[in-house]
GROMACS .gro file of C-alpha atoms in nm:
model
  350
    1GLU     CA    1  -3.939   8.882  13.410
    2LEU     CA    2  -4.308   8.845  13.310
    3GLU     CA    3  -4.240   8.500  13.155
    4LYS     CA    4  -4.090   8.399  13.509
    5PHE     CA    5  -4.384   8.541  13.684
    6LYS     CA    6  -4.624   8.352  13.452
    7LEU     CA    7  -4.436   8.015  13.509
    8ALA     CA    8  -4.454   8.064  13.881
    9VAL     CA    9  -4.820   8.140  13.883
   10ASP     CA   10  -4.908   7.859  13.630
   11GLY     CA   11  -4.738   7.612  13.868
   12THR     CA   12  -4.971   7.687  14.157
   13SER     CA   13  -5.273   7.457  14.230
   14ASP     CA   14  -5.478   7.772  14.321
   15SER     CA   15  -5.667   7.948  14.036
   16ILE     CA   16  -5.553   8.294  13.996
   17MET     CA   17  -5.732   8.557  13.785
   18ILE     CA   18  -5.694   8.936  13.716
   19THR     CA   19  -5.986   9.152  13.604
   20ASP     CA   20  -6.029   9.505  13.513
   21LYS     CA   21  -6.224   9.739  13.747
   22ASP     CA   22  -6.550   9.632  13.576
   23ALA     CA   23  -6.465   9.263  13.657
   24ARG     CA   24  -6.389   9.176  13.292
   25VAL     CA   25  -6.114   8.893  13.295
   26LEU     CA   26  -5.766   9.004  13.169
   27TYR     CA   27  -5.556   8.711  13.288
   28VAL     CA   28  -5.598   8.364  13.416
   29ASN     CA   29  -5.338   8.089  13.514
   30LYS     CA   30  -5.368   7.726  13.409
   31ALA     CA   31  -5.535   7.622  13.728
   32VAL     CA   32  -5.852   7.825  13.632
   33SER     CA   33  -5.907   7.605  13.330
   34GLU     CA   34  -5.835   7.293  13.518
   35MET     CA   35  -6.077   7.392  13.788
   36THR     CA   36  -6.358   7.532  13.578
   37GLY     CA   37  -6.334   7.334  13.246
   38PHE     CA   38  -6.331   7.657  13.042
   39GLU     CA   39  -6.041   7.718  12.814
   40LYS     CA   40  -5.845   8.039  12.839
   41ASP     CA   41  -5.980   8.182  12.511
   42GLU     CA   42  -6.326   8.123  12.644
   43ILE     CA   43  -6.250   8.317  12.961
   44ILE     CA   44  -6.048   8.626  12.856
   45GLY     CA   45  -6.266   8.942  12.813
   46LYS     CA   46  -6.572   8.769  12.977
   47TYR     CA   47  -6.740   8.817  13.313
   48VAL     CA   48  -6.690   8.534  13.568
   49GLY     CA   49  -7.060   8.556  13.656
   50ASN     CA   50  -7.143   8.455  13.302
   51LEU     CA   51  -6.912   8.143  13.312
   52TRP     CA   52  -6.870   7.943  13.633
   53GLY     CA   53  -6.997   8.204  13.886
   54GLY     CA   54  -7.325   8.358  13.980
   55HIS     CA   55  -7.471   8.079  14.185
   56MET     CA   56  -7.481   8.259  14.523
   57GLU     CA   57  -7.771   8.469  14.655
   58LYS     CA   58  -7.782   8.816  14.514
   59GLY     CA   59  -7.706   8.970  14.869
   60TYR     CA   60  -7.389   8.774  14.889
   61TYR     CA   61  -7.241   8.942  14.578
   62GLU     CA   62  -7.366   9.277  14.680
   63ASN     CA   63  -7.172   9.251  15.000
   64MET     CA   64  -6.867   9.119  14.819
   65TRP     CA   65  -6.861   9.413  14.574
   66HIS     CA   66  -6.928   9.650  14.856
   67ILE     CA   67  -6.618   9.532  15.037
   68ILE     CA   68  -6.372   9.525  14.744
   69LYS     CA   69  -6.506   9.826  14.545
   70ASP     CA   70  -6.656  10.063  14.796
   71THR     CA   71  -6.428  10.006  15.101
   72LYS     CA   72  -6.141   9.879  14.894
   73GLN     CA   73  -6.073   9.595  15.129
   74ILE     CA   74  -5.988   9.221  15.078
   75PHE     CA   75  -6.289   9.002  15.065
   76THR     CA   76  -6.264   8.638  15.204
   77GLY     CA   77  -6.543   8.382  15.173
   78GLU     CA   78  -6.672   8.058  15.031
   79LEU     CA   79  -6.849   8.039  14.687
   80ASN     CA   80  -7.064   7.780  14.513
   81ASN     CA   81  -6.958   7.762  14.155
   82ARG     CA   82  -7.035   7.537  13.848
   83ARG     CA   83  -6.792   7.383  13.600
   84LYS     CA   84  -6.841   7.392  13.230
   85ASN     CA   85  -6.979   7.032  13.243
   86GLY     CA   86  -7.249   7.144  13.501
   87GLU     CA   87  -7.070   6.986  13.804
   88GLU     CA   88  -7.105   7.198  14.120
   89TYR     CA   89  -6.795   7.273  14.332
   90ILE     CA   90  -6.711   7.491  14.632
   91VAL     CA   91  -6.417   7.729  14.659
   92SER     CA   92  -6.245   7.927  14.930
   93ALA     CA   93  -6.187   8.261  14.772
   94LYS     CA   94  -5.997   8.583  14.823
   95PHE     CA   95  -6.052   8.898  14.608
   96TYR     CA   96  -5.804   9.186  14.626
   97PRO     CA   97  -5.849   9.537  14.494
   98LEU     CA   98  -5.525   9.670  14.331
   99LEU     CA   99  -5.500  10.050  14.377
  100ASP     CA  100  -5.295  10.315  14.190
  101LYS     CA  101  -5.102  10.594  14.358
  102ASN     CA  102  -5.424  10.792  14.394
  103ASP     CA  103  -5.593  10.502  14.574
  104GLU     CA  104  -5.820  10.436  14.277
  105ILE     CA  105  -5.898  10.076  14.168
  106ASN     CA  106  -5.696   9.960  13.866
  107PHE     CA  107  -5.759   9.582  13.873
  108PHE     CA  108  -5.903   9.310  14.086
  109VAL     CA  109  -5.715   8.987  14.168
  110GLY     CA  110  -5.891   8.667  14.255
  111VAL     CA  111  -5.746   8.362  14.424
  112GLU     CA  112  -5.964   8.047  14.461
  113SER     CA  113  -5.900   7.695  14.615
  114ASP     CA  114  -6.124   7.405  14.541
  115ILE     CA  115  -6.243   7.281  14.892
  116THR     CA  116  -6.520   7.052  14.764
  117LYS     CA  117  -6.365   6.730  14.889
  118ALA     CA  118  -6.276   6.881  15.223
  119LYS     CA  119  -6.651   7.000  15.263
  120GLN     CA  120  -6.773   6.658  15.165
  121LEU     CA  121  -6.547   6.488  15.423
  122GLU     CA  122  -6.647   6.747  15.685
  123HIS     CA  123  -7.018   6.669  15.609
  124SER     CA  124  -6.953   6.291  15.633
  125LYS     CA  125  -6.774   6.337  15.973
  126ALA     CA  126  -7.057   6.542  16.119
  127GLU     CA  127  -7.318   6.299  15.983
  128PHE     CA  128  -7.124   6.008  16.146
  129VAL     CA  129  -7.101   6.179  16.484
  130SER     CA  130  -7.474   6.270  16.470
  131VAL     CA  131  -7.588   5.913  16.381
  132ALA     CA  132  -7.346   5.750  16.638
  133SER     CA  133  -7.451   5.992  16.916
  134HIS     CA  134  -7.822   5.930  16.849
  135GLN     CA  135  -7.758   5.554  16.867
  136LEU     CA  136  -7.573   5.592  17.197
  137ARG     CA  137  -7.835   5.807  17.352
  138THR     CA  138  -8.094   5.526  17.387
  139PRO     CA  139  -7.900   5.272  17.583
  140LEU     CA  140  -7.738   5.545  17.803
  141THR     CA  141  -8.088   5.677  17.896
  142GLY     CA  142  -8.197   5.319  17.981
  143ILE     CA  143  -7.888   5.272  18.208
  144LYS     CA  144  -7.979   5.598  18.379
  145TRP     CA  145  -8.341   5.491  18.429
  146PHE     CA  146  -8.253   5.149  18.572
  147SER     CA  147  -7.975   5.302  18.804
  148GLU     CA  148  -8.237   5.550  18.948
  149LEU     CA  149  -8.469   5.263  19.008
  150LEU     CA  150  -8.208   5.064  19.200
  151LEU     CA  151  -8.101   5.372  19.404
  152LYS     CA  152  -8.464   5.434  19.504
  153GLY     CA  153  -8.487   5.071  19.632
  154GLN     CA  154  -8.734   4.958  19.361
  155ALA     CA  155  -8.549   4.615  19.353
  156GLY     CA  156  -8.505   4.591  19.729
  157PRO     CA  157  -8.280   4.754  19.987
  158LEU     CA  158  -7.914   4.808  19.907
  159SER     CA  159  -7.606   4.767  20.118
  160GLY     CA  160  -7.372   5.065  20.159
  161ASP     CA  161  -7.118   4.921  19.907
  162GLN     CA  162  -7.392   4.842  19.652
  163LYS     CA  163  -7.536   5.191  19.681
  164ASP     CA  164  -7.187   5.339  19.628
  165TYR     CA  165  -7.118   5.124  19.324
  166ILE     CA  166  -7.452   5.215  19.162
  167ASN     CA  167  -7.398   5.581  19.242
  168GLN     CA  168  -7.067   5.551  19.050
  169ILE     CA  169  -7.251   5.390  18.754
  170PHE     CA  170  -7.515   5.669  18.767
  171THR     CA  171  -7.248   5.946  18.777
  172SER     CA  172  -7.040   5.800  18.497
  173ASN     CA  173  -7.341   5.724  18.282
  174ASP     CA  174  -7.458   6.095  18.338
  175ARG     CA  175  -7.120   6.211  18.221
  176MET     CA  176  -7.159   5.994  17.904
  177ILE     CA  177  -7.507   6.143  17.843
  178LYS     CA  178  -7.355   6.493  17.874
  179LEU     CA  179  -7.084   6.400  17.623
  180VAL     CA  180  -7.336   6.266  17.375
  181ASP     CA  181  -7.553   6.576  17.419
  182ASP     CA  182  -7.254   6.799  17.350
  183LEU     CA  183  -7.164   6.596  17.042
  184LEU     CA  184  -7.509   6.622  16.905
  185ASP     CA  185  -7.514   7.003  16.966
  186VAL     CA  186  -7.171   7.047  16.796
  187SER     CA  187  -7.272   6.823  16.505
  188HIS     CA  188  -7.594   7.035  16.456
  189MET     CA  189  -7.389   7.359  16.478
  190ASP     CA  190  -7.131   7.247  16.228
  191GLU     CA  191  -7.395   7.115  15.991
  192THR     CA  192  -7.637   7.411  16.006
  193GLY     CA  193  -7.404   7.696  16.123
  194HIS     CA  194  -7.656   7.798  16.395
  195PHE     CA  195  -7.855   7.709  16.702
  196LYS     CA  196  -8.225   7.723  16.689
  197ILE     CA  197  -8.325   7.985  16.949
  198VAL     CA  198  -8.677   8.029  17.066
  199LEU     CA  199  -8.707   8.359  17.270
  200GLN     CA  200  -8.956   8.391  17.544
  201THR     CA  201  -8.979   8.635  17.838
  202GLU     CA  202  -8.829   8.473  18.145
  203GLU     CA  203  -8.768   8.571  18.502
  204PHE     CA  204  -8.390   8.543  18.509
  205SER     CA  205  -8.348   8.502  18.887
  206GLY     CA  206  -8.551   8.178  18.855
  207ILE     CA  207  -8.304   8.043  18.588
  208ILE     CA  208  -8.007   8.117  18.807
  209LYS     CA  209  -8.177   7.937  19.101
  210GLU     CA  210  -8.241   7.626  18.889
  211VAL     CA  211  -7.879   7.626  18.752
  212VAL     CA  212  -7.736   7.644  19.104
  213GLU     CA  213  -7.966   7.370  19.228
  214GLU     CA  214  -7.858   7.146  18.938
  215GLN     CA  215  -7.487   7.179  19.051
  216GLN     CA  216  -7.558   7.178  19.419
  217LEU     CA  217  -7.508   6.802  19.474
  218ILE     CA  218  -7.164   6.803  19.306
  219ALA     CA  219  -7.059   7.116  19.498
  220ASP     CA  220  -7.175   6.961  19.832
  221SER     CA  221  -6.967   6.650  19.764
  222LYS     CA  222  -6.660   6.876  19.745
  223LYS     CA  223  -6.787   7.103  20.035
  224ILE     CA  224  -6.797   7.391  19.795
  225LYS     CA  225  -7.026   7.683  19.872
  226ILE     CA  226  -7.213   7.845  19.582
  227LYS     CA  227  -7.304   8.196  19.695
  228VAL     CA  228  -7.568   8.388  19.498
  229GLU     CA  229  -7.543   8.760  19.556
  230ASP     CA  230  -7.873   8.963  19.633
  231ALA     CA  231  -7.850   9.141  19.305
  232CYS     CA  232  -7.915   8.808  19.125
  233LEU     CA  233  -8.224   8.756  19.323
  234LYS     CA  234  -8.395   9.076  19.212
  235LYS     CA  235  -8.670   9.027  18.945
  236ILE     CA  236  -8.557   9.101  18.593
  237LYS     CA  237  -8.727   8.978  18.282
  238LEU     CA  238  -8.531   8.895  17.971
  239LYS     CA  239  -8.611   8.739  17.639
  240VAL     CA  240  -8.410   8.420  17.621
  241ASP     CA  241  -8.432   8.062  17.521
  242LYS     CA  242  -8.446   7.926  17.870
  243SER     CA  243  -8.314   7.566  17.801
  244LYS     CA  244  -8.026   7.694  17.592
  245ILE     CA  245  -7.924   7.981  17.824
  246SER     CA  246  -7.940   7.739  18.112
  247GLN     CA  247  -7.709   7.507  17.931
  248ALA     CA  248  -7.463   7.775  17.874
  249MET     CA  249  -7.463   7.867  18.249
  250GLN     CA  250  -7.455   7.498  18.357
  251ASN     CA  251  -7.140   7.453  18.146
  252ILE     CA  252  -6.963   7.750  18.312
  253LEU     CA  253  -7.081   7.666  18.674
  254ASN     CA  254  -6.986   7.296  18.622
  255ASN     CA  255  -6.631   7.400  18.524
  256ALA     CA  256  -6.617   7.619  18.828
  257VAL     CA  257  -6.719   7.341  19.058
  258LYS     CA  258  -6.501   7.077  18.882
  259TYR     CA  259  -6.177   7.285  18.891
  260SER     CA  260  -6.219   7.448  19.230
  261PRO     CA  261  -6.067   7.301  19.559
  262SER     CA  262  -6.268   7.152  19.837
  263GLY     CA  263  -6.396   7.409  20.081
  264SER     CA  264  -6.382   7.702  19.844
  265VAL     CA  265  -6.652   7.956  19.746
  266ILE     CA  266  -6.807   8.017  19.399
  267LYS     CA  267  -6.984   8.346  19.366
  268PHE     CA  268  -7.274   8.441  19.134
  269ASP     CA  269  -7.310   8.819  19.090
  270CYS     CA  270  -7.532   9.035  18.870
  271LYS     CA  271  -7.554   9.394  18.750
  272LYS     CA  272  -7.733   9.577  18.471
  273ASP     CA  273  -7.711   9.901  18.282
  274SER     CA  274  -7.952  10.069  18.042
  275ASP     CA  275  -7.887   9.816  17.765
  276ASN     CA  276  -7.759   9.487  17.914
  277PHE     CA  277  -7.789   9.249  18.199
  278ILE     CA  278  -7.453   9.103  18.310
  279PHE     CA  279  -7.399   8.821  18.539
  280SER     CA  280  -7.071   8.663  18.645
  281VAL     CA  281  -6.950   8.331  18.797
  282SER     CA  282  -6.618   8.361  19.003
  283ASP     CA  283  -6.427   8.072  19.146
  284GLN     CA  284  -6.110   8.011  19.349
  285GLY     CA  285  -5.997   7.736  19.119
  286ILE     CA  286  -5.690   7.645  18.918
  287GLY     CA  287  -5.733   7.921  18.666
  288ILE     CA  288  -5.636   7.932  18.302
  289PRO     CA  289  -5.275   7.968  18.191
  290ASP     CA  290  -5.194   8.316  18.034
  291ASN     CA  291  -5.062   8.161  17.712
  292GLN     CA  292  -5.382   7.970  17.654
  293HIS     CA  293  -5.646   8.250  17.711
  294SER     CA  294  -5.699   8.302  17.332
  295ARG     CA  295  -5.789   7.930  17.285
  296ILE     CA  296  -6.037   7.883  17.571
  297PHE     CA  297  -6.348   7.889  17.350
  298GLU     CA  298  -6.201   7.663  17.082
  299LYS     CA  299  -6.376   7.332  17.004
  300PHE     CA  300  -6.226   7.043  17.191
  301PHE     CA  301  -5.963   7.261  17.366
  302ARG     CA  302  -5.867   7.188  17.728
  303GLY     CA  303  -5.602   7.377  17.924
  304ASP     CA  304  -5.267   7.204  18.000
  305ASN     CA  305  -5.344   7.233  18.376
  306VAL     CA  306  -5.696   7.065  18.361
  307ILE     CA  307  -5.617   6.754  18.151
  308SER     CA  308  -5.479   6.570  18.459
  309THR     CA  309  -5.726   6.704  18.709
  310GLY     CA  310  -6.060   6.593  18.586
  311SER     CA  311  -6.274   6.471  18.291
  312GLY     CA  312  -6.402   6.689  18.022
  313THR     CA  313  -6.457   6.720  17.649
  314GLY     CA  314  -6.348   7.069  17.567
  315LEU     CA  315  -6.692   7.140  17.416
  316GLY     CA  316  -6.873   7.316  17.703
  317LEU     CA  317  -6.726   7.669  17.655
  318TYR     CA  318  -6.741   7.630  17.277
  319ILE     CA  319  -7.114   7.557  17.300
  320SER     CA  320  -7.178   7.828  17.567
  321LYS     CA  321  -7.016   8.092  17.341
  322TYR     CA  322  -7.227   7.970  17.047
  323ILE     CA  323  -7.544   8.000  17.254
  324ILE     CA  324  -7.456   8.345  17.388
  325ASN     CA  325  -7.372   8.483  17.044
  326ALA     CA  326  -7.709   8.339  16.927
  327HIS     CA  327  -7.876   8.561  17.188
  328ALA     CA  328  -7.684   8.869  17.049
  329GLY     CA  329  -7.487   8.856  17.389
  330LYS     CA  330  -7.115   8.855  17.480
  331ILE     CA  331  -6.905   8.613  17.691
  332TRP     CA  332  -6.558   8.680  17.825
  333PHE     CA  333  -6.344   8.604  18.127
  334GLU     CA  334  -6.068   8.719  18.369
  335SER     CA  335  -5.829   8.447  18.495
  336LYS     CA  336  -5.490   8.401  18.671
  337GLU     CA  337  -5.344   8.056  18.694
  338GLY     CA  338  -5.353   7.915  19.051
  339GLU     CA  339  -5.590   8.195  19.176
  340GLY     CA  340  -5.923   8.146  19.002
  341THR     CA  341  -6.142   8.257  18.701
  342THR     CA  342  -6.436   8.485  18.654
  343PHE     CA  343  -6.660   8.431  18.349
  344TYR     CA  344  -6.898   8.719  18.239
  345ILE     CA  345  -7.211   8.680  18.023
  346SER     CA  346  -7.383   8.992  17.901
  347LEU     CA  347  -7.731   8.975  17.741
  348PRO     CA  348  -7.930   9.245  17.587
  349ILE     CA  349  -8.223   9.374  17.803
  350LYS     CA  350  -8.438   9.482  17.496
   0.00000   0.00000   0.00000
């Protein structure tokens, strides 16, 4: 039975090892040697940290050992390792504590997959998106500038049709700039794992007014009323990154306007408790299907009921969630298909 087990484990591409409770290696499958370059007799009885491991920050390993040894839970993460020949590689790893009948640790089991090529491909894709987006930004900005000049009559008066056509060019170009900006943001987030947030004390009612004014033209074209409740006009100062938090709010309000019927009302409301300031955006739009609620903040995701009703990239809410999380806040929603959606954003007051 043991030989059958060893044959099965040796046939896997993932490296599998068993250590004692002091992390000394007791068993490895063939994939460990193939992945690390160390032979089995070089590994057994040794500590992994003295062979291919030990290349992460000290705090990373302290956290890992706390999870598997102190809390006796499974640890999942990515590790930078080094093969016997000095070549660096990255693994996706899981470490399991094996307990006896008294819930004491007998052994640890480690399972690692080499994800170096996948990471390199991911980096190349992000780099391509970033470079392509930067190259697109310049001509799109030029188109916007010249369109504005034409609409302002800088090249002479325009007929009604000419003004309509240039307005269409301006709107479509603006949509492209938004897409490029979103791609640049996502590329930066994927590459660095974070947004740079610069906190400053801001009067939040002023931010709300600016966000509403930015969307007012589109709302007016659909005869949609944006109603700001009195509670949102009261002075409250929060430490936020104004441009980033405005971007998150713009994404939410833009969706509300985009997917609401003509003549409907979108409502801004605000409240606060001792720790948080909470504001909400409620619409009477098409709503989100129940079976897709869990996916709404995924990158590039768009609900089945919006794909045919308007343009979009599926990046706005993904970026908004990232921004709110970076502010130590929370974002969530309530929605019923065909009846509307309310998005809530909670930000810490202190």
